[in-house]
XYZ file of C-alpha atoms in Angstrom:
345
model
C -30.966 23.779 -48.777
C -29.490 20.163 -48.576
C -28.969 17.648 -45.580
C -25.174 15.787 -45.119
C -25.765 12.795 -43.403
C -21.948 12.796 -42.312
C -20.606 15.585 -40.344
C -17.361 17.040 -40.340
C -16.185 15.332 -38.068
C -16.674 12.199 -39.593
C -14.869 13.080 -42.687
C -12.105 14.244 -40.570
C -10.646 11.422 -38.709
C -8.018 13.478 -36.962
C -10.534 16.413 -35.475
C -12.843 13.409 -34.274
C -9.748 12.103 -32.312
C -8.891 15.247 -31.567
C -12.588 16.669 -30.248
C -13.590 13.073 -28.708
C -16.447 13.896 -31.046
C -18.746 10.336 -30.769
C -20.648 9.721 -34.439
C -23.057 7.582 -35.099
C -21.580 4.576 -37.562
C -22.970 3.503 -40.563
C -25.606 1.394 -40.440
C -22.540 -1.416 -41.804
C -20.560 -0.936 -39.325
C -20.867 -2.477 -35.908
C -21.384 -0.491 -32.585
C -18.800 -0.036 -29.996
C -18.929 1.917 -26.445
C -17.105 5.537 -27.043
C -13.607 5.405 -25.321
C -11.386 7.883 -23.993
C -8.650 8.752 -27.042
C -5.036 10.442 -26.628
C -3.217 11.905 -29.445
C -0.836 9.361 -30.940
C 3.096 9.595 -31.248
C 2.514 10.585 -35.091
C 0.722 13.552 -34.557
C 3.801 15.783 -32.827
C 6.008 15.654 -29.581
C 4.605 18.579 -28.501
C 0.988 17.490 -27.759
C 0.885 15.669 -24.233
C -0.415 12.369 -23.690
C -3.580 11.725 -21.689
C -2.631 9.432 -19.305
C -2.940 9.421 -15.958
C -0.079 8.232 -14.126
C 0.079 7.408 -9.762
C 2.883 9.766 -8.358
C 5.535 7.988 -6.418
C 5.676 7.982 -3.100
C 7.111 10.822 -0.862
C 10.679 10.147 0.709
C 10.254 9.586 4.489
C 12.378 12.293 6.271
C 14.443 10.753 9.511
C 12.603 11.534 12.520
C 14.959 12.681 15.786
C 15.916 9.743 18.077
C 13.876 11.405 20.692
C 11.019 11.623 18.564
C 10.709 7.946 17.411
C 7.297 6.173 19.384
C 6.811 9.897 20.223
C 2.570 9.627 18.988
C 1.962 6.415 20.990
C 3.856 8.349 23.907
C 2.086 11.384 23.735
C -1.340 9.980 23.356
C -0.236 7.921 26.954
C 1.101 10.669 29.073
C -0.111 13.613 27.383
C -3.223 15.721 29.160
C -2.609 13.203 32.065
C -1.319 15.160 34.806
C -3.059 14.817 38.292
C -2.143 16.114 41.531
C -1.294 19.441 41.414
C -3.262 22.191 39.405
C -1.570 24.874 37.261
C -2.489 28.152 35.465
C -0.226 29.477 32.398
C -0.372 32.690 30.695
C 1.312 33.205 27.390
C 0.978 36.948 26.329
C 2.749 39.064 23.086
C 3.461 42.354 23.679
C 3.557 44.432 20.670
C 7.750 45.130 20.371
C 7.774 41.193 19.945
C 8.327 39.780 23.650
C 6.856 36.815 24.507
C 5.818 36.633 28.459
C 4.176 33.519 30.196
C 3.584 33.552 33.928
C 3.084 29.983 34.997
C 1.501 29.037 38.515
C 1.805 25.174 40.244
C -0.023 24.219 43.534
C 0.853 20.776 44.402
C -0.527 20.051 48.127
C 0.259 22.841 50.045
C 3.323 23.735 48.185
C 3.325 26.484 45.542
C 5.598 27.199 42.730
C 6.038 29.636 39.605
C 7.730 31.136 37.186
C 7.865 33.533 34.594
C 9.773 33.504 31.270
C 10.426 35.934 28.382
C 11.397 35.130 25.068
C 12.461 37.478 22.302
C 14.413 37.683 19.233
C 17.370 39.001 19.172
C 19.945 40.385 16.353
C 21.371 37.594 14.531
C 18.770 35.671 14.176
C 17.949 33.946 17.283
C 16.149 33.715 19.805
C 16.819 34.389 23.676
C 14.255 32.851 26.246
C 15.013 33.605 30.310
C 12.956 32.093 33.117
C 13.203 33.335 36.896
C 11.586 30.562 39.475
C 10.166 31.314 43.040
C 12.732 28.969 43.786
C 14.858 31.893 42.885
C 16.235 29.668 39.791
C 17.062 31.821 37.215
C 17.711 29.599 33.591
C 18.237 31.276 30.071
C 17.990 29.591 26.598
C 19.723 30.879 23.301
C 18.531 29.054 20.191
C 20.797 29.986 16.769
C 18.208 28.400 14.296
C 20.076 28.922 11.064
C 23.605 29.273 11.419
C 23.861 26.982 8.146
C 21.849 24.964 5.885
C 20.606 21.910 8.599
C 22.440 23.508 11.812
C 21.163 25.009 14.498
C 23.185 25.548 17.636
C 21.755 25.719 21.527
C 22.629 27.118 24.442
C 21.614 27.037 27.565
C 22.625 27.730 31.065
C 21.414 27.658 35.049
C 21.956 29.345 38.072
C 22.230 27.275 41.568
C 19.484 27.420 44.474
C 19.706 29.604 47.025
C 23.036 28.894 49.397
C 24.517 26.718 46.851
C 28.360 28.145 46.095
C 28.877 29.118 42.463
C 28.182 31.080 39.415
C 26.049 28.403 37.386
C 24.992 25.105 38.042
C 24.765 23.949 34.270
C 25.872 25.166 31.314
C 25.016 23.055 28.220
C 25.767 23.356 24.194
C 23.889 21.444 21.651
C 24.015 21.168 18.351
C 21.329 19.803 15.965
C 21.943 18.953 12.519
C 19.214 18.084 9.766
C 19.241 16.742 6.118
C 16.841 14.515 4.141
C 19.078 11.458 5.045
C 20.140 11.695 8.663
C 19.608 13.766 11.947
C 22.199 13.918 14.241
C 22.404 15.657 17.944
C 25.084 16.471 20.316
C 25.609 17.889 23.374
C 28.091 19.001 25.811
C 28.011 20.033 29.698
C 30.486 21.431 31.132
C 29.743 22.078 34.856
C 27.790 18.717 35.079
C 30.769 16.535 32.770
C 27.897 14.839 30.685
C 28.202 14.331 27.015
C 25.437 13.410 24.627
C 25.533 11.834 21.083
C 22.039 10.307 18.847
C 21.687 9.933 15.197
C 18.869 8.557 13.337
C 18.054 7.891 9.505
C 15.476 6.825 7.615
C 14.798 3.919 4.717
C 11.833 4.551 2.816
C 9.143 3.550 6.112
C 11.836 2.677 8.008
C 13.448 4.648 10.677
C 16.140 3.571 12.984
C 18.749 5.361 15.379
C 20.620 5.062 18.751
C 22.297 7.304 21.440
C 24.201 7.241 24.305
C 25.629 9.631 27.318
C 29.046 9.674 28.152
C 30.057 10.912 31.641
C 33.424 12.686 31.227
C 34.286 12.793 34.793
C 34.070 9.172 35.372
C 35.570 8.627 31.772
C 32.670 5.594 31.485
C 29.232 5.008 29.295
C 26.585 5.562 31.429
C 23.346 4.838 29.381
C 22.676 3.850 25.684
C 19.835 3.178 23.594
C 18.500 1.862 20.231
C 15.169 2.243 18.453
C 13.225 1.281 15.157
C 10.113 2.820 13.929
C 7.920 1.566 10.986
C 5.547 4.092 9.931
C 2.484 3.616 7.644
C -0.322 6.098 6.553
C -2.153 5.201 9.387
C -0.300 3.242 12.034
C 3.136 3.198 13.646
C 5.399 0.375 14.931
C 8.138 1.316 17.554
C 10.507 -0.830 19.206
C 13.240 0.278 21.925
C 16.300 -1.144 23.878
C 17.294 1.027 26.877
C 19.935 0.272 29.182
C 21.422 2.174 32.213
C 24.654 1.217 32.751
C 25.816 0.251 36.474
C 22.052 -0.207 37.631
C 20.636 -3.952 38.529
C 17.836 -3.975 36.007
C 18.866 -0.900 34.024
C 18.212 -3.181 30.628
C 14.909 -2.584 29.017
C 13.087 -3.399 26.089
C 9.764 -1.501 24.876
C 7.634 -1.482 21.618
C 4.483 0.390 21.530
C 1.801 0.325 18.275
C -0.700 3.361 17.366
C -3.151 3.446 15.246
C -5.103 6.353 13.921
C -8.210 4.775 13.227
C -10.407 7.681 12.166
C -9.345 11.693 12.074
C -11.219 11.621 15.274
C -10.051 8.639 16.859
C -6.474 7.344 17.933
C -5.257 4.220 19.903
C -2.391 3.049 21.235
C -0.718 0.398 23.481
C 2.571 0.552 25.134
C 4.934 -2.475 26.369
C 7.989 -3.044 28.359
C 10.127 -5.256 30.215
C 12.851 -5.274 31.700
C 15.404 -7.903 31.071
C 15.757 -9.319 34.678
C 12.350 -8.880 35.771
C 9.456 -11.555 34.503
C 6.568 -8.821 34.911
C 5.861 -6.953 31.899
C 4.506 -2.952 31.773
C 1.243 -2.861 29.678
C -0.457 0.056 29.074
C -2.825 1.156 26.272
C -5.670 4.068 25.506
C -7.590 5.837 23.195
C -8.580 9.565 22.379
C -11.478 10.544 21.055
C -12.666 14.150 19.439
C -15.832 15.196 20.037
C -15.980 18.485 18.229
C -13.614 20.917 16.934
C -12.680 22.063 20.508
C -13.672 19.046 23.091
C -11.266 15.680 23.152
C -11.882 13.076 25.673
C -8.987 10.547 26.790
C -8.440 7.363 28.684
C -5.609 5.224 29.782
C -5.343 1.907 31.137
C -2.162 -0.016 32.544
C -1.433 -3.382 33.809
C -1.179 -1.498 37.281
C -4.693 -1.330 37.562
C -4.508 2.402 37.296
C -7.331 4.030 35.245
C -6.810 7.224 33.788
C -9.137 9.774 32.231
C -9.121 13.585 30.270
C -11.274 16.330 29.099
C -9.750 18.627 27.346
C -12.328 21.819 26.010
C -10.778 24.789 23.997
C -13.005 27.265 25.669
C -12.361 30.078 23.521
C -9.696 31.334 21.314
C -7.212 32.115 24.135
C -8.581 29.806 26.523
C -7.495 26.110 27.267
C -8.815 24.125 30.072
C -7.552 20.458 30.636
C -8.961 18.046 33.559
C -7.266 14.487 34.493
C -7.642 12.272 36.804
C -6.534 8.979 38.253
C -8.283 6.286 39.823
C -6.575 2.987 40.973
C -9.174 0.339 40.498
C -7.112 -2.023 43.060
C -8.020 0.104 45.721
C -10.971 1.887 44.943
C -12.101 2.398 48.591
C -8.590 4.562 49.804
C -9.811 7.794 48.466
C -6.001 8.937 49.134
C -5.121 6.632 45.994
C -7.044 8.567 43.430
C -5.881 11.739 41.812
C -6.941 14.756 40.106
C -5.661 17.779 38.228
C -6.384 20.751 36.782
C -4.766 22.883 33.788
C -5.755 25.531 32.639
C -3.777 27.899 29.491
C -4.637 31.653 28.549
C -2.949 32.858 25.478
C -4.213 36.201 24.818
């Protein structure tokens, strides 16, 4: 039986490297912290460095023109809607039909409707929605007719003693890539022709669109828009102008701000260009649990806004608003409320 004072590793330099093994030195030699070692060039291309290197950052992928300020919009208008109250359905039945019975009282006036959507052979899918207005619409959505396309259709009956077959007939196409989205539409009972196009640069997004009415053979409204996006905030500004209308130029920005997972805020201005008062308008959302999110809304109107939205159970969805304006608090006829309430089965 003997004692080495030096280990293996220590008379093997490269297995120390190797195993990170940390000796101790010889009493001659000075002490040093341990450090982290990586294999060297010399010891073969085929052993992988230890380094940790920060992944570059993921491409931003153009957002639709009609989507750009879209989170500062919904958090503003969203789960806000007072004076009438509604009950929807949405039910699947088991050969793949989607049915959803929807019910409005606003006043003393009551309205419905009930749609069905399905899938149908080639891909796409077919929705058709009858009114107690006896409206009857239908929608057929071509999702992948190539890589980035997707065509629309869609088309409308007219009211009740109104002469013709349909009232509108529409065609749109949508069309997708990492670079650029692009949108256009077409219809032809109505003469109205629709063009946008947005693209994006790194956490910039910009785009513009405008309607074209064929029977007049004039531009009858454009519109611009850039959107700065960061991890947790979003910049949006907007020019809007309807042509042939007195103060149909408008500019907008808006700013949210997603200050927590649970918490958002946002504010909302606009002006139009021959008007000195300016629209101001901001909120904030807040989620109290898993299933209850509270809401409120304030605008340079004086009008204060509130929600309560509780997911009461799996299938069940019930959303209160209300409205009060704070300028005339004592006209009970100025305040508002509603009440919506969704069953998906």
């Amino acid at each position: 039986f003997f004692f080495d004072p030096h280990p293996v590793s220590a008379r093997c330099p490269e297995l120390e490297r190797w195993l990170c093994v940390a000796t101790p030195p010889p009493p001659h030699r000075s002490t040093h912290l341990p450090c982290k070692l990586e294999p060297s060039d010399e010891c073969g291309p085929t052993h992988a460095r230890r380094r940790q290197h920060s992944a570059p950052p993921a491409a931003l992928q153009p957002t639709a023109f009609k989507d750009i300020g879209k989170l500062c919009s919904d958090l503003l208008s969203k789960d806000y809607k007072t004076g009438s109250n509604s009950v929807e359905v949405k039910s699947k039945v088991p050969n793949g039909i989607t049915f959803t019975p929807k019910a409005d009282k606003t006043g003393d006036k009551f309205s419905g409707s009930l749609a069905a959507k399905s899938a149908v052979p080639g891909g796409a899918d077919l929705e058709v929605t009858l009114k107690t207005s006896g409206v009857m619409s239908a929608s057929l959505e071509a999702a992948n007719m190539m890589k980035g396309l997707s065509l629309t259709l869609d088309c409308e009956t007219p009211a009740p003693g109104k002469p013709g077959l349909l009232s509108s007939g529409k065609g749109t196409l949508d069309y997708k890539t990492d670079a650029l989205t692009a949108k256009g539409s077409y219809d032809y009972y109505r003469g109205d022709a629709h063009a946008a196009a947005s693209s994006a640069f790194k956490a910039l997004t910009f785009g513009a669109c405008a309607d074209y009415s064929v029977s007049k053979s004039s531009l009858s409204k454009y519109a611009a828009a850039c959107q700065y996006v960061a991890p947790d905030f979003t910049v949006c500004a907007k020019l809007n102008e309807a042509l042939g209308k007195p103060d149909g130029m408008v500019y907008a920005g808006s700013y949210y701000h997603k200050v927590s997972p649970k918490m958002q805020v946002g504010t909302e201005v606009s002006k139009a260009a021959k008007k000195d008062a300016v629209s101001l308008a901001f909120g904030c959302q807040y989620k109290l649990d898993k299933d209850l999110t509270v809401k409120g809304k304030v605008d340079a109107d004086g009008m204060l806004s509130a929600s309560y939205k509780h997911k009461l159970s799996n299938i069940s969805t019930l959303t209160l608003a209300t409205v009060i304006d704070t300028v005339h608090l004592a006209e009970s006829s100025k305040h508002k409320f509603g009440l919506a309430l969704n069953l998906t089965p």
